[in-house]
Structure formats: C-alpha cells, structure tokens
Amino acid sequence: MAALDVKNLALSYDGKTQILNDINLHVQDGELVSLLGPSGCGKTTTLRSIAGLIKANQGQIFVNGKDISKVAVYKRNFGMVFQSYALFPHLNVADNVAFGLKNKHVREPELSKKVDEMLDMVGLLDYKKRFPSELSGGQQQRVSLARSLVTEPDLLFLDEPLSNLDAKLRVEMREMIRAIQQRLKLTMLFVTHDQSECFAISDHVAVMNRGTIEQFDSSEKIYHEPATEFVARFIGYENFFSVTKSLDRQHFLLKEGQVFKAAGASPNSSSLTIRPENIDILETQPDADGQNILPGEVLFSTYLGDSYRYEIQTALGTVIAVSSSDKKYPAGKAVFLDFPSRKLLGLNK
Amino acid sequence: MATNQHLFMRIIGIVTLFFLLAPLLLIVVTSFGSEPTISFPIKGFTFSWYANIFAQDTFIQGFITSLEVALLASLTAAAAALPAAYALTRKRNRMNRFLENVFLAPVMVPEVVLGFSLYSSLVIYAHFPLFISLLFGHFLICLPYSARLIIAGMRQFDGSAEEAAWILGSSRLSGFFKILVPNITTSILSGFLLSFINSFNNIPVSVFLSGPNVNMLPTAILNYLQNNYDPTVSAISSCLMLLTLLFMLLAEKKLGLKGFVS
C-alpha cells in the first residue's frame, strides 16, 4: 500500500464551468479517507480523476511521492469498487476475481490459491462457480471487493459502494470494509453522501461542495468543529444565526439585534450555529443575567422515540431544538431557550 | 361479454393468420403439381420441379452468389458497425446523435433509389467491377441492422464493468474484446442474422447491380419467371422458405426472440 498526494487538481469540460477546483488531498499509508458531499459536488469526479478514468486539466497525483499523473489507468495498480458492482456478467465469481491476476500474468497454482484466499476472506468460497446474476447485491459487492483487493493495489477506491444495499447489509458491509482495511493496513479513498456512514469508517474526511474541498480534517474535528456553514449543514447542524459583527472576543451582534456569547468562536465568524440537542428548553425565565436566553413559542413537535423535536418560533426565526422525551411541550406553549455559550460554534462563509 | 370478446379476437387472429399463410401454403402445394404451369388445385403429384431447380444453372449460380454476397456483406457490416457503435455510445452529444442517424439512414432511403444511385455512380461513372458494386450495395443494406442492434446492446451494458477492467490492468483494446464484446454477442449475432436475411432476400438493389455473370438468386428467379411460368419457381420458393424457417428457428433457439425485437 501507499500514500497518496493530490496537488491542485482542477477539471473543466468546457473551459468555463469549473467541475473541480484546486483539490488538495493527503492520504497517509494505511489510512481511510472519505470524500463526503451532496450529489453533484464533484466527489466521484475527484475519485475518477485520481484513478485515471478522467483526465484532469491541471494538477498532479503522487503515489509514494512519485508523480503518476501521466501514467495510463491500466498501469496505475489501483483497485476500485463501484456503486453498480461492475462485475463481469459473462465470468463466474472465481474468474471475476482472477481477472486482474491474469492481467499480471500470475499462473496456476498461485492463481487459484490467491483467488481462494480472497474469496474465503469475504466469505464467498462456496460461490466460486456462480455467475454474478445468481448473487444478491451484497454478495456481488463482496465479489467486487475481493476482485479489487486480490491484485494488492497501491490504493483502493470505493465509489458509493453501499448505496445500492439495504440498511442492515449496509452496516455489515461497512464494518467488513473497515475491518479488512485495518487488518491489511490498506490505503483507501471512500466516496459517500451519507455522513453517518462516513464518520463510522473514516480516519479523515474531506467535505466537498461545488468542486472544492470545504474542509479536510479528522472525523471528530469535522463533527465537532465544522469550519463553514455548508459543512455544518451537511453534517446535521440546523440552526444558523448571521453575525453582523463581533463585539469582543466572545460576544457577537446578530443580524436581528440580539447579542450572543459564544466562548469558542473566532472573532471573524460570519455566523453562529448550534446542534438542536444542545439547546435547553426552559419553562420559566431563569434568574441569571439573561444572556443567550430567548423567549419563544412552540409551533410543532415530532416524536422521535427517545426524544421530541420542536420547531420553536423566536425573534431569530424558527429554531430547531431536541429535548428528552420525559416531558412534552404542546404547540402554542411559551418557552425560553437557553443557548449554552460553549456549545455555540462560529462558522466562516 | 368477456368470452364474446375472446371469441372475436380469436376469429380476427385466425383470419389474419390465414391471409398471411395461405398464399405461402398455396405456393408449397403448387410446387408438387404435375401440370406444366402453376395451377391450383393440382391434378397430379411430382417431385420433378425440384429436380429441375438443379438443372437451371442460373439458380445454382444465383444461390452461390447470393450466399457469398449476403455473407460478405453482413460480415463487413458487423465489422464496421462494432467500432462505430463503440465510438457513438461513449458520449451522447449532438455530433454522435447526428452520426447515429447517418448510420441508420440507408433504411430510410427507398432501396430502388439506393440501387439506381449505386449503379449510376459506381458502375457507370467509376467503372467498378459489378461484383464489388453489388457487395457495396448490400453492405449498405446490412449496416443499419448491425449498427442498430449493436448500439442498443452497448447502451444496455454497464460501462463501469469496462472501467473496472482498465483499473484491473487491461488496456482499452483488451477491455473491449475481453469484457464488452463477450457481453454483447447476442446483439452482434442478431444484427448479423437480420443483415443476412435482408441481403439474401433483397431485390431492388440486386436488380440494378446484376449482369451477365453476376446474378443474385431473387433476380435469377425474376428473370426465369419472365420466360417460364412452370412450378420450378414454386419449388425454389418453397426451398427458400424452408431455409429461412430453419434459420429463424436456429436463431430463436440460440439467441431467443428478444434480440430481434429490441
């Protein structure tokens, strides 16, 4: 396996619309990095450019420090798992897995030995003689994984490999990929639009939007400290308050005229955000200084099992808050919302 | 009500089949008649008209020429359609849509026009040998069938399988032959069969491009019919029907009807 460096990758089909814009990535040897973003953000295009299926207009791709930008796709020694599985319909499972080895001129008995080992690892040794059309989606994806791993590629790409599977299989398959990745110390680049899938599996995450990387950080950092409003929105933050200006290092004047204290936010933040579950709903006005307290009226509630989700009308617009299901506030109820200053995050544009 | 409707549909079906098949059956029956002209009902029974087919050199020559031309034309058409279809299905843009229509165009030109224009340009103007001109005409007849079926086959095939092959170390050419071609053999073969049948049965183009030693079987039959009205024509027609039927049965068994309908 190997380390991957992508420098200033850019792509445009017509010279006007920029599909990819200055993409920079660093993937360490043995690390799993995810490209996360909504459809059309360029994550798959980025992956395909690195794999060599699309030619980028600009930029370099280094594998272990060696520039491979000009190397043909079939000489790059990569592996790829496709969303559509992309198995060869006219070959049985064993021949599908053996395909890449035969291209590398691996001969019997080594060929069969390697194929069997790999099929054993993905639990499909008994299905050797079956054809792809005789397998379920999950089994097909496991064949695809075995096929791309057996050639011992420098890098493994996974392009939304779980999207076509049902929810239970998706979790199983995800855990299997992560377990194999850690056991064999593989370097993987994983494309997904599903944030929970992404956090469960990745060491680092690159959140993409409109052809650029908005934030490239560890999973934990992305989750707790999103850098921009786009990233925050994408990973589940729902309340955003525009900042007119910062009054000092901790106090921010909001567009609506309120002043919020946000302990950790940078002074040049353009907006503040908070997760719905971090807002406290109070029935009476607390006797404290009244800072970060906002009166509101419950508009609507949704029962989520372990909690209630409320839409609350306030001077700052509709605020989404989630509280434990011990107590339910009916629609029309007047409440007070407490925004703990340490939970308010500052975001850049 | 429902059964009435059912009965009505059945009658329509039977009448339609009758009108389609009766003339063909009539030909088969008359081919065994002992009268010197084609007549129905037949008075006596004989195989001699079948024997007479082999006494006519033009039929034997025509059959061989037809076979040669149909085979060569469908083969070259398939060989030309394969890379063309690949290029056309890679990208969907205006240029490719236009080129696709160009490939399918010969079907829309009346075959008489095609035959006449080839005759006046290739034979009269450019002095091409007759057989080569005939072959070219039939190539044009075959091309749309092959192109159409192969394009459809390639569109249906998931392109990412080919990409997977590249990533697994196959060059573009090797991926094409190892992955794409084996998965569209049904389309290629159906295109070939349709081409072959159309070329073999074609008259309008063959009429213009035939001459002293170059005659296709259908034009040979037409020529024969102008001078003779004996059941030899019925006999050879029956033979052709049988041949086509066997051909279709084989195709249906090996490929299924699906390839012809798509």
XYZ file of C-alpha atoms in Angstrom:
611
model
C 0.000 0.000 0.000
C 0.983 3.551 -0.384
C 0.475 7.191 0.482
C -1.444 9.444 -1.876
C -0.949 13.139 -2.502
C -3.166 15.184 -4.746
C -1.961 18.677 -5.632
C -4.052 21.445 -7.216
C -6.291 19.112 -9.181
C -8.648 21.042 -11.476
C -11.087 19.975 -14.144
C -13.338 21.774 -16.558
C -15.056 20.267 -19.577
C -15.800 23.467 -21.470
C -13.227 25.877 -20.026
C -15.963 27.889 -18.299
C -17.672 25.787 -15.638
C -15.162 24.517 -13.134
C -16.097 20.913 -12.216
C -13.158 20.536 -9.837
C -11.308 23.455 -8.362
C -7.914 23.239 -6.705
C -8.363 19.888 -4.988
C -5.632 19.037 -2.477
C -5.588 15.821 -0.513
C -3.134 13.881 1.553
C -3.832 10.259 2.413
C -1.327 8.513 4.625
C -0.254 4.944 4.104
C -2.855 2.674 5.699
C -5.424 5.393 6.163
C -9.058 5.544 5.077
C -10.116 8.954 3.806
C -13.664 9.787 2.757
C -14.905 12.302 0.246
C -18.258 13.456 1.605
C -20.741 15.711 -0.108
C -24.114 16.033 -1.804
C -24.631 14.636 -5.285
C -23.037 16.789 -7.940
C -20.366 18.166 -5.603
C -17.548 16.536 -7.571
C -16.568 13.773 -5.157
C -16.950 10.950 -7.675
C -15.244 13.052 -10.351
C -12.338 13.619 -7.974
C -12.081 9.886 -7.345
C -12.272 9.053 -11.041
C -9.612 11.646 -11.859
C -7.251 10.168 -9.282
C -7.989 6.660 -10.572
C -7.199 7.801 -14.114
C -10.658 7.267 -15.619
C -10.991 11.005 -16.266
C -8.159 13.253 -17.339
C -7.892 16.383 -15.201
C -6.876 19.677 -16.826
C -4.446 20.563 -14.085
C -2.709 19.209 -11.052
C -0.589 16.270 -10.026
C -1.195 12.963 -8.345
C 1.599 11.400 -6.334
C 1.708 7.822 -5.077
C 4.524 7.351 -2.570
C 5.994 10.603 -3.821
C 6.027 9.504 -7.465
C 4.073 11.609 -9.951
C 1.654 9.278 -11.750
C -0.491 11.959 -13.428
C 0.683 10.886 -16.874
C 0.512 7.127 -16.260
C -2.292 5.267 -18.100
C -5.132 3.973 -15.928
C -4.311 0.313 -16.542
C -0.719 0.778 -15.369
C -1.549 2.568 -12.127
C -2.023 -0.527 -9.964
C -5.186 0.667 -8.239
C -8.346 -1.104 -7.191
C -11.870 0.180 -7.422
C -15.253 -0.870 -6.065
C -18.169 0.614 -7.987
C -21.652 1.554 -6.852
C -23.094 -0.699 -9.561
C -20.678 -3.530 -8.557
C -19.472 -3.613 -12.205
C -18.828 -7.359 -12.158
C -18.180 -9.072 -15.473
C -21.526 -10.772 -16.237
C -20.036 -13.426 -18.519
C -17.491 -14.666 -15.968
C -18.166 -16.660 -12.819
C -17.129 -15.457 -9.375
C -13.704 -17.140 -9.438
C -12.919 -15.804 -12.928
C -14.073 -12.322 -11.949
C -11.631 -12.333 -9.045
C -8.879 -13.893 -11.166
C -9.215 -11.249 -13.922
C -6.701 -8.759 -12.537
C -4.248 -11.509 -11.576
C -4.295 -12.890 -15.109
C -3.512 -9.394 -16.404
C -0.474 -9.521 -14.140
C 0.454 -12.928 -15.580
C 0.029 -14.789 -12.297
C -0.073 -18.503 -13.150
C -1.529 -21.625 -11.609
C -1.310 -22.904 -8.909
C -0.644 -19.483 -7.356
C -3.629 -18.023 -9.215
C -6.199 -20.370 -7.681
C -4.584 -20.105 -4.280
C -4.854 -16.312 -4.237
C -8.422 -16.331 -5.562
C -9.489 -18.862 -2.926
C -7.826 -16.933 -0.107
C -9.567 -13.740 -1.107
C -12.974 -15.381 -1.571
C -12.543 -17.003 1.805
C -11.878 -13.621 3.377
C -15.131 -12.176 2.035
C -16.973 -15.396 2.897
C -17.860 -16.468 -0.646
C -15.647 -19.511 -1.170
C -18.727 -21.697 -1.764
C -19.948 -19.411 -4.528
C -16.917 -19.759 -6.798
C -18.771 -21.237 -9.741
C -21.802 -18.936 -9.543
C -22.373 -16.151 -12.020
C -22.936 -12.548 -10.886
C -26.615 -12.680 -11.901
C -27.104 -15.529 -9.410
C -25.872 -13.470 -6.454
C -27.588 -10.932 -4.191
C -26.456 -7.317 -4.197
C -24.433 -7.755 -1.009
C -22.712 -10.853 -2.373
C -21.936 -9.083 -5.638
C -20.356 -6.205 -3.759
C -18.232 -8.657 -1.761
C -17.039 -10.256 -5.015
C -16.218 -6.781 -6.281
C -14.230 -6.087 -3.111
C -12.366 -9.389 -3.442
C -11.659 -8.693 -7.112
C -10.131 -5.311 -6.365
C -8.099 -6.480 -3.353
C -6.594 -9.646 -4.800
C -4.159 -7.742 -7.053
C -2.711 -5.985 -3.968
C -3.280 -2.463 -5.321
C -1.412 0.567 -4.006
C -4.716 2.314 -3.417
C -8.295 1.151 -3.181
C -11.129 3.407 -4.326
C -14.693 2.867 -3.227
C -17.337 4.830 -5.102
C -20.555 4.800 -3.036
C -20.158 1.039 -2.585
C -23.006 0.728 -0.096
C -25.696 2.874 -1.731
C -27.418 0.005 -3.510
C -27.658 -2.183 -0.406
C -30.438 -2.247 2.178
C -29.895 -0.658 5.587
C -28.847 -3.771 7.513
C -26.446 -5.005 4.849
C -25.004 -1.529 4.549
C -23.868 -1.576 8.175
C -22.495 -5.126 7.881
C -20.621 -4.344 4.692
C -19.289 -1.092 6.126
C -17.891 -2.906 9.151
C -16.392 -5.571 6.925
C -14.645 -2.948 4.773
C -13.282 -1.168 7.840
C -12.101 -4.456 9.421
C -10.309 -5.585 6.255
C -8.821 -2.123 5.792
C -7.355 -2.134 9.293
C -6.184 -5.732 9.183
C -4.390 -5.411 5.845
C -3.377 -1.777 6.508
C -4.896 -0.641 3.220
C -4.934 2.893 1.899
C -8.475 3.672 0.842
C -10.372 6.564 -0.648
C -14.096 6.281 0.012
C -16.813 8.331 -1.670
C -20.171 8.750 0.038
C -23.033 11.188 0.519
C -24.052 9.568 3.812
C -22.490 11.344 6.796
C -23.088 8.583 9.362
C -21.511 6.013 7.045
C -18.613 8.360 6.509
C -17.902 9.008 10.205
C -18.189 5.317 11.076
C -15.482 4.297 8.673
C -13.025 7.145 8.073
C -9.806 8.412 9.616
C -10.064 11.688 7.748
C -12.926 13.299 5.890
C -12.897 15.788 3.039
C -16.250 17.562 2.785
C -16.818 18.728 -0.781
C -19.096 21.380 -2.212
C -19.287 22.652 -5.789
C -15.996 21.167 -6.884
C -13.925 22.336 -3.946
C -12.942 20.822 -0.628
C -14.633 22.876 2.086
C -12.918 21.138 4.968
C -10.375 18.353 5.265
C -9.963 17.109 8.827
C -10.290 14.152 11.147
C -13.819 12.750 11.540
C -14.046 14.090 15.103
C -12.960 17.551 14.124
C -15.437 17.772 11.275
C -18.213 16.658 13.570
C -17.435 18.955 16.493
C -15.849 21.892 14.715
C -17.281 22.335 11.227
C -15.479 25.198 9.535
C -18.155 26.528 7.232
C -21.914 26.808 7.177
C -22.083 24.292 4.316
C -20.161 21.653 6.273
C -22.231 22.293 9.397
C -25.497 21.961 7.485
C -24.342 18.816 5.755
C -23.464 17.016 8.971
C -26.670 17.874 10.788
C -26.484 21.358 12.281
C -29.842 23.047 11.744
C -29.755 26.442 13.440
C -27.791 29.252 11.874
C -27.639 32.836 13.091
C -25.972 35.516 10.969
C -23.412 37.665 12.734
C -23.376 41.393 11.968
C -20.153 41.986 13.844
C -18.172 40.690 16.776
C -18.224 42.991 19.802
C -15.229 41.450 21.510
C -13.529 38.044 21.564
C -16.665 36.292 22.807
C -19.701 38.447 22.066
C -21.408 38.654 18.712
C -24.080 41.030 17.500
C -26.620 39.083 15.442
C -28.482 40.395 12.420
C -31.732 40.535 14.431
C -30.108 42.731 17.101
C -29.526 40.142 19.842
C -26.119 39.631 21.401
C -24.920 36.048 21.857
C -21.920 34.922 23.817
C -20.021 32.151 22.042
C -16.996 31.092 24.057
C -15.067 29.241 21.382
C -15.987 31.126 18.223
C -13.364 33.028 16.253
C -13.947 36.832 16.100
C -14.267 36.787 12.310
C -17.081 34.226 12.314
C -19.826 35.133 9.865
C -22.482 33.037 11.585
C -23.110 31.005 14.734
C -24.587 27.529 14.893
C -25.716 25.029 17.497
C -26.913 21.428 17.354
C -30.643 21.004 18.138
C -29.892 18.731 21.127
C -27.617 21.328 22.718
C -30.367 23.902 23.136
C -32.066 23.744 26.551
C -35.802 24.332 26.669
C -36.973 26.035 29.892
C -40.493 26.718 31.090
C -39.676 29.814 33.115
C -37.203 32.563 32.576
C -34.024 31.776 34.510
C -32.905 34.428 37.042
C -29.372 34.526 35.608
C -28.143 37.536 33.629
C -30.397 36.637 30.746
C -27.506 36.147 28.372
C -28.126 33.708 25.467
C -31.750 33.332 26.596
C -34.514 33.743 24.056
C -38.291 33.543 24.555
C -40.225 31.527 22.013
C -43.416 29.684 21.205
C -43.663 26.002 20.315
C -45.013 25.639 16.749
C -44.780 21.959 16.146
C -43.356 18.816 17.711
C -42.284 15.447 16.323
C -41.880 12.342 18.468
C -38.536 10.630 17.758
C -38.769 7.771 20.287
C -36.068 8.795 22.728
C -36.730 12.500 22.274
C -39.002 15.204 20.915
C -38.007 17.527 18.131
C -39.507 21.010 18.305
C -39.865 23.865 15.911
C -39.919 26.982 18.041
C -40.781 30.490 16.834
C -38.372 33.088 18.234
C -37.117 36.545 17.419
C -34.316 34.786 15.490
C -36.762 32.900 13.300
C -37.697 29.235 13.653
C -35.279 27.391 15.919
C -34.995 23.589 15.929
C -34.468 22.069 19.379
C -34.436 18.465 20.540
C -35.109 17.507 24.140
C -35.523 14.230 26.000
C -38.951 12.658 25.877
C -39.560 12.909 29.656
C -41.693 15.941 29.075
C -43.665 17.182 26.113
C -44.362 20.844 25.366
C -47.600 21.262 23.424
C -47.935 23.535 20.408
C -48.603 27.146 21.412
C -46.695 26.802 24.690
C -44.447 29.762 25.599
C -40.925 28.625 26.499
C -37.450 30.033 26.984
C -34.481 28.737 25.031
C -31.015 28.667 26.535
C -28.108 28.571 24.073
C -25.083 27.474 26.181
C -22.202 29.713 25.139
C -19.733 26.817 24.932
C -21.951 24.931 22.503
C -22.322 27.797 20.065
C -19.869 27.441 17.194
C -18.566 30.137 14.894
C -18.583 29.474 11.145
C -16.978 31.044 8.110
C -18.817 31.738 4.908
C -69.230 -10.473 -22.567
C -65.672 -11.499 -21.814
C -66.000 -14.766 -23.717
C -67.601 -12.977 -26.687
C -64.658 -10.661 -26.836
C -62.362 -13.628 -26.561
C -64.090 -15.363 -29.461
C -63.950 -12.198 -31.565
C -60.207 -11.838 -31.013
C -59.738 -15.468 -31.940
C -61.589 -15.083 -35.205
C -59.554 -11.980 -36.077
C -56.383 -13.865 -35.279
C -57.317 -16.868 -37.382
C -58.390 -14.726 -40.357
C -55.155 -12.719 -40.189
C -53.037 -15.834 -39.998
C -54.996 -17.308 -42.900
C -54.340 -14.295 -45.120
C -50.670 -14.334 -44.159
C -50.059 -18.019 -44.556
C -52.491 -19.170 -47.260
C -50.514 -17.742 -50.210
C -47.371 -19.348 -48.871
C -49.082 -22.699 -48.408
C -50.527 -22.377 -51.904
C -47.011 -22.000 -53.325
C -45.814 -25.098 -51.498
C -48.784 -27.106 -52.799
C -48.366 -25.924 -56.393
C -44.694 -26.876 -56.369
C -45.762 -30.528 -56.340
C -48.298 -30.164 -59.203
C -47.756 -32.214 -62.363
C -49.235 -29.554 -64.730
C -46.680 -27.649 -66.845
C -47.930 -24.283 -65.488
C -48.546 -23.156 -61.929
C -52.148 -24.131 -61.143
C -54.333 -24.868 -58.177
C -55.769 -27.310 -57.258
C -53.084 -29.683 -58.521
C -54.101 -32.672 -60.655
C -51.103 -34.950 -60.128
C -48.131 -35.201 -57.738
C -44.468 -34.906 -58.777
C -41.027 -34.020 -57.436
C -39.686 -33.210 -60.899
C -39.863 -29.378 -60.432
C -37.493 -29.746 -57.515
C -35.149 -31.754 -59.734
C -35.489 -29.009 -62.372
C -34.061 -26.404 -59.966
C -30.704 -28.146 -60.189
C -30.898 -28.300 -63.973
C -31.036 -24.479 -64.114
C -27.533 -23.033 -63.985
C -28.809 -19.512 -63.176
C -30.415 -20.794 -59.966
C -27.297 -22.608 -58.807
C -25.075 -19.649 -59.746
C -27.559 -17.219 -58.207
C -27.698 -19.187 -54.989
C -23.922 -19.235 -54.688
C -23.625 -15.523 -55.484
C -26.398 -14.670 -53.026
C -24.723 -16.703 -50.327
C -21.348 -15.090 -50.995
C -22.709 -11.567 -51.126
C -25.001 -11.952 -48.108
C -22.225 -13.498 -46.036
C -19.527 -11.000 -47.009
C -21.849 -8.011 -46.725
C -23.187 -8.964 -43.270
C -19.691 -9.756 -42.027
C -18.186 -6.468 -43.203
C -21.223 -4.565 -41.923
C -20.836 -6.155 -38.475
C -17.094 -5.430 -38.520
C -17.745 -1.795 -39.394
C -20.680 -1.380 -37.000
C -18.788 -2.682 -33.957
C -16.160 0.078 -33.634
C -18.618 2.689 -34.927
C -21.205 1.769 -32.296
C -18.494 1.878 -29.635
C -17.474 5.380 -30.631
C -21.099 6.533 -30.801
C -22.129 5.133 -27.414
C -19.155 6.513 -25.461
C -20.586 10.010 -25.390
C -24.029 11.380 -26.016
C -23.620 14.663 -27.814
C -25.144 16.312 -30.854
C -22.425 15.102 -33.217
C -22.876 11.497 -32.142
C -26.653 11.636 -32.454
C -26.218 13.004 -35.968
C -23.728 10.274 -36.902
C -26.013 7.629 -35.452
C -28.757 8.807 -37.806
C -26.330 8.697 -40.718
C -25.607 5.086 -39.900
C -29.282 4.216 -39.811
C -30.126 6.311 -42.889
C -29.916 3.633 -45.611
C -33.092 2.045 -44.166
C -34.983 5.259 -44.884
C -33.803 5.662 -48.471
C -36.025 3.667 -50.876
C -33.958 0.702 -51.985
C -34.731 1.379 -55.641
C -33.118 4.798 -55.245
C -30.153 3.233 -53.476
C -29.764 0.639 -56.248
C -30.056 3.196 -59.043
C -27.639 5.681 -57.486
C -25.060 2.959 -56.878
C -25.498 1.758 -60.434
C -25.008 5.192 -61.955
C -22.133 6.211 -59.698
C -20.145 3.024 -59.120
C -20.786 1.037 -62.282
C -21.374 3.679 -64.983
C -19.250 6.536 -63.696
C -16.419 4.871 -61.718
C -16.317 1.608 -63.710
C -16.181 -0.552 -60.603
C -16.474 -4.305 -61.186
C -20.096 -5.403 -60.874
C -19.469 -7.835 -58.019
C -17.715 -5.197 -55.918
C -20.562 -2.734 -56.550
C -23.124 -5.375 -55.626
C -21.203 -6.140 -52.450
C -21.075 -2.456 -51.546
C -24.809 -2.074 -52.126
C -25.530 -4.997 -49.846
C -23.083 -3.669 -47.265
C -25.237 -0.540 -47.128
C -28.370 -2.656 -46.746
C -26.788 -4.566 -43.857
C -25.116 -1.714 -41.975
C -28.192 -0.173 -40.306
C -29.343 -3.521 -38.904
C -25.963 -4.349 -37.406
C -25.354 -0.801 -36.192
C -28.759 -0.511 -34.595
C -28.616 -3.769 -32.672
C -25.006 -3.317 -31.570
C -25.655 0.270 -30.418
C -28.634 -0.981 -28.396
C -26.534 -3.781 -26.919
C -23.738 -1.423 -25.905
C -26.164 1.075 -24.371
C -27.620 -1.679 -22.214
C -24.252 -2.845 -20.955
C -22.990 -1.162 -17.780
C -19.939 0.830 -18.856
C -18.374 0.636 -15.406
C -17.560 -3.059 -15.982
C -15.227 -1.922 -18.740
C -13.716 0.700 -16.439
C -13.214 -1.998 -13.820
C -11.253 -3.985 -16.397
C -8.990 -0.998 -17.133
C -8.289 -0.466 -13.452
C -7.524 -4.182 -13.157
C -4.781 -3.790 -15.750
C -6.489 -4.258 -19.132
C -5.654 -1.845 -21.937
C -8.584 -0.237 -23.743
C -8.345 -2.706 -26.605
C -8.100 -5.709 -24.343
C -11.020 -4.467 -22.221
C -13.085 -4.042 -25.368
C -12.531 -7.613 -26.519
C -12.410 -9.343 -23.128
C -15.309 -7.569 -21.431
C -17.531 -5.614 -23.812
C -17.661 -7.921 -26.833
C -18.424 -11.158 -24.927
C -21.358 -9.415 -23.262
C -22.967 -8.151 -26.458
C -22.587 -11.275 -28.606
C -26.376 -11.621 -28.759
C -26.661 -8.169 -30.337
C -23.821 -8.855 -32.754
C -25.285 -12.195 -33.859
C -28.844 -10.872 -34.165
C -27.548 -7.976 -36.236
C -25.662 -10.412 -38.411
C -28.685 -12.675 -38.922
C -31.029 -9.786 -39.742
C -28.464 -8.398 -42.172
C -28.006 -11.761 -43.804
C -31.726 -12.384 -44.297
C -32.285 -8.874 -45.665
C -29.371 -9.103 -48.035
C -30.316 -12.576 -49.223
C -33.906 -11.562 -49.956
C -33.155 -8.166 -51.450
C -34.337 -7.447 -54.992
C -34.279 -3.678 -55.709
C -30.555 -3.178 -55.156
C -29.619 -6.526 -56.748
C -31.615 -5.827 -59.907
C -29.589 -2.702 -60.685
C -26.260 -4.288 -59.889
C -26.593 -7.606 -61.694
C -25.226 -8.557 -65.063
C -24.033 -11.418 -67.265
C -22.170 -13.427 -64.653
C -23.326 -11.665 -61.529
C -26.841 -12.597 -60.565
C -28.430 -12.958 -57.149
C -30.959 -15.712 -56.593
C -34.038 -13.438 -56.316
C -33.141 -11.683 -59.579
C -32.463 -15.060 -61.216
C -35.952 -16.176 -60.178
C -37.460 -12.965 -61.594
C -35.613 -13.473 -64.876
C -36.745 -17.087 -65.085
C -40.338 -16.091 -64.393
C -40.353 -13.722 -67.381
C -39.864 -16.643 -69.754
C -41.392 -19.598 -67.922
C -44.458 -19.979 -65.736
C -43.799 -23.506 -64.514
C -43.819 -24.748 -60.898
C -39.992 -24.660 -60.701
C -40.422 -21.183 -59.246
C -42.826 -22.574 -56.638
C -40.333 -25.295 -55.853
C -37.405 -22.942 -55.342
C -39.612 -20.553 -53.327
C -40.566 -23.449 -51.063
C -36.900 -24.311 -50.621
C -36.106 -20.710 -49.666
C -38.982 -20.656 -47.191
C -37.718 -23.830 -45.588
C -34.202 -22.405 -45.406
C -35.382 -19.139 -43.809
C -37.565 -21.074 -41.384
C -34.617 -23.236 -40.296
C -32.503 -20.123 -39.956
C -35.069 -18.395 -37.758
C -35.586 -21.487 -35.623
C -31.860 -21.726 -35.071
C -31.663 -18.039 -34.183
C -34.633 -18.327 -31.834
C -33.120 -21.346 -30.129
C -29.648 -19.869 -29.737
C -30.473 -16.216 -29.086
C -34.129 -16.004 -28.174
C -36.538 -13.653 -29.932
C -35.517 -10.805 -27.641
C -32.546 -9.885 -29.801
C -34.783 -9.217 -32.780
C -37.385 -7.112 -31.049
C -35.224 -4.694 -29.055
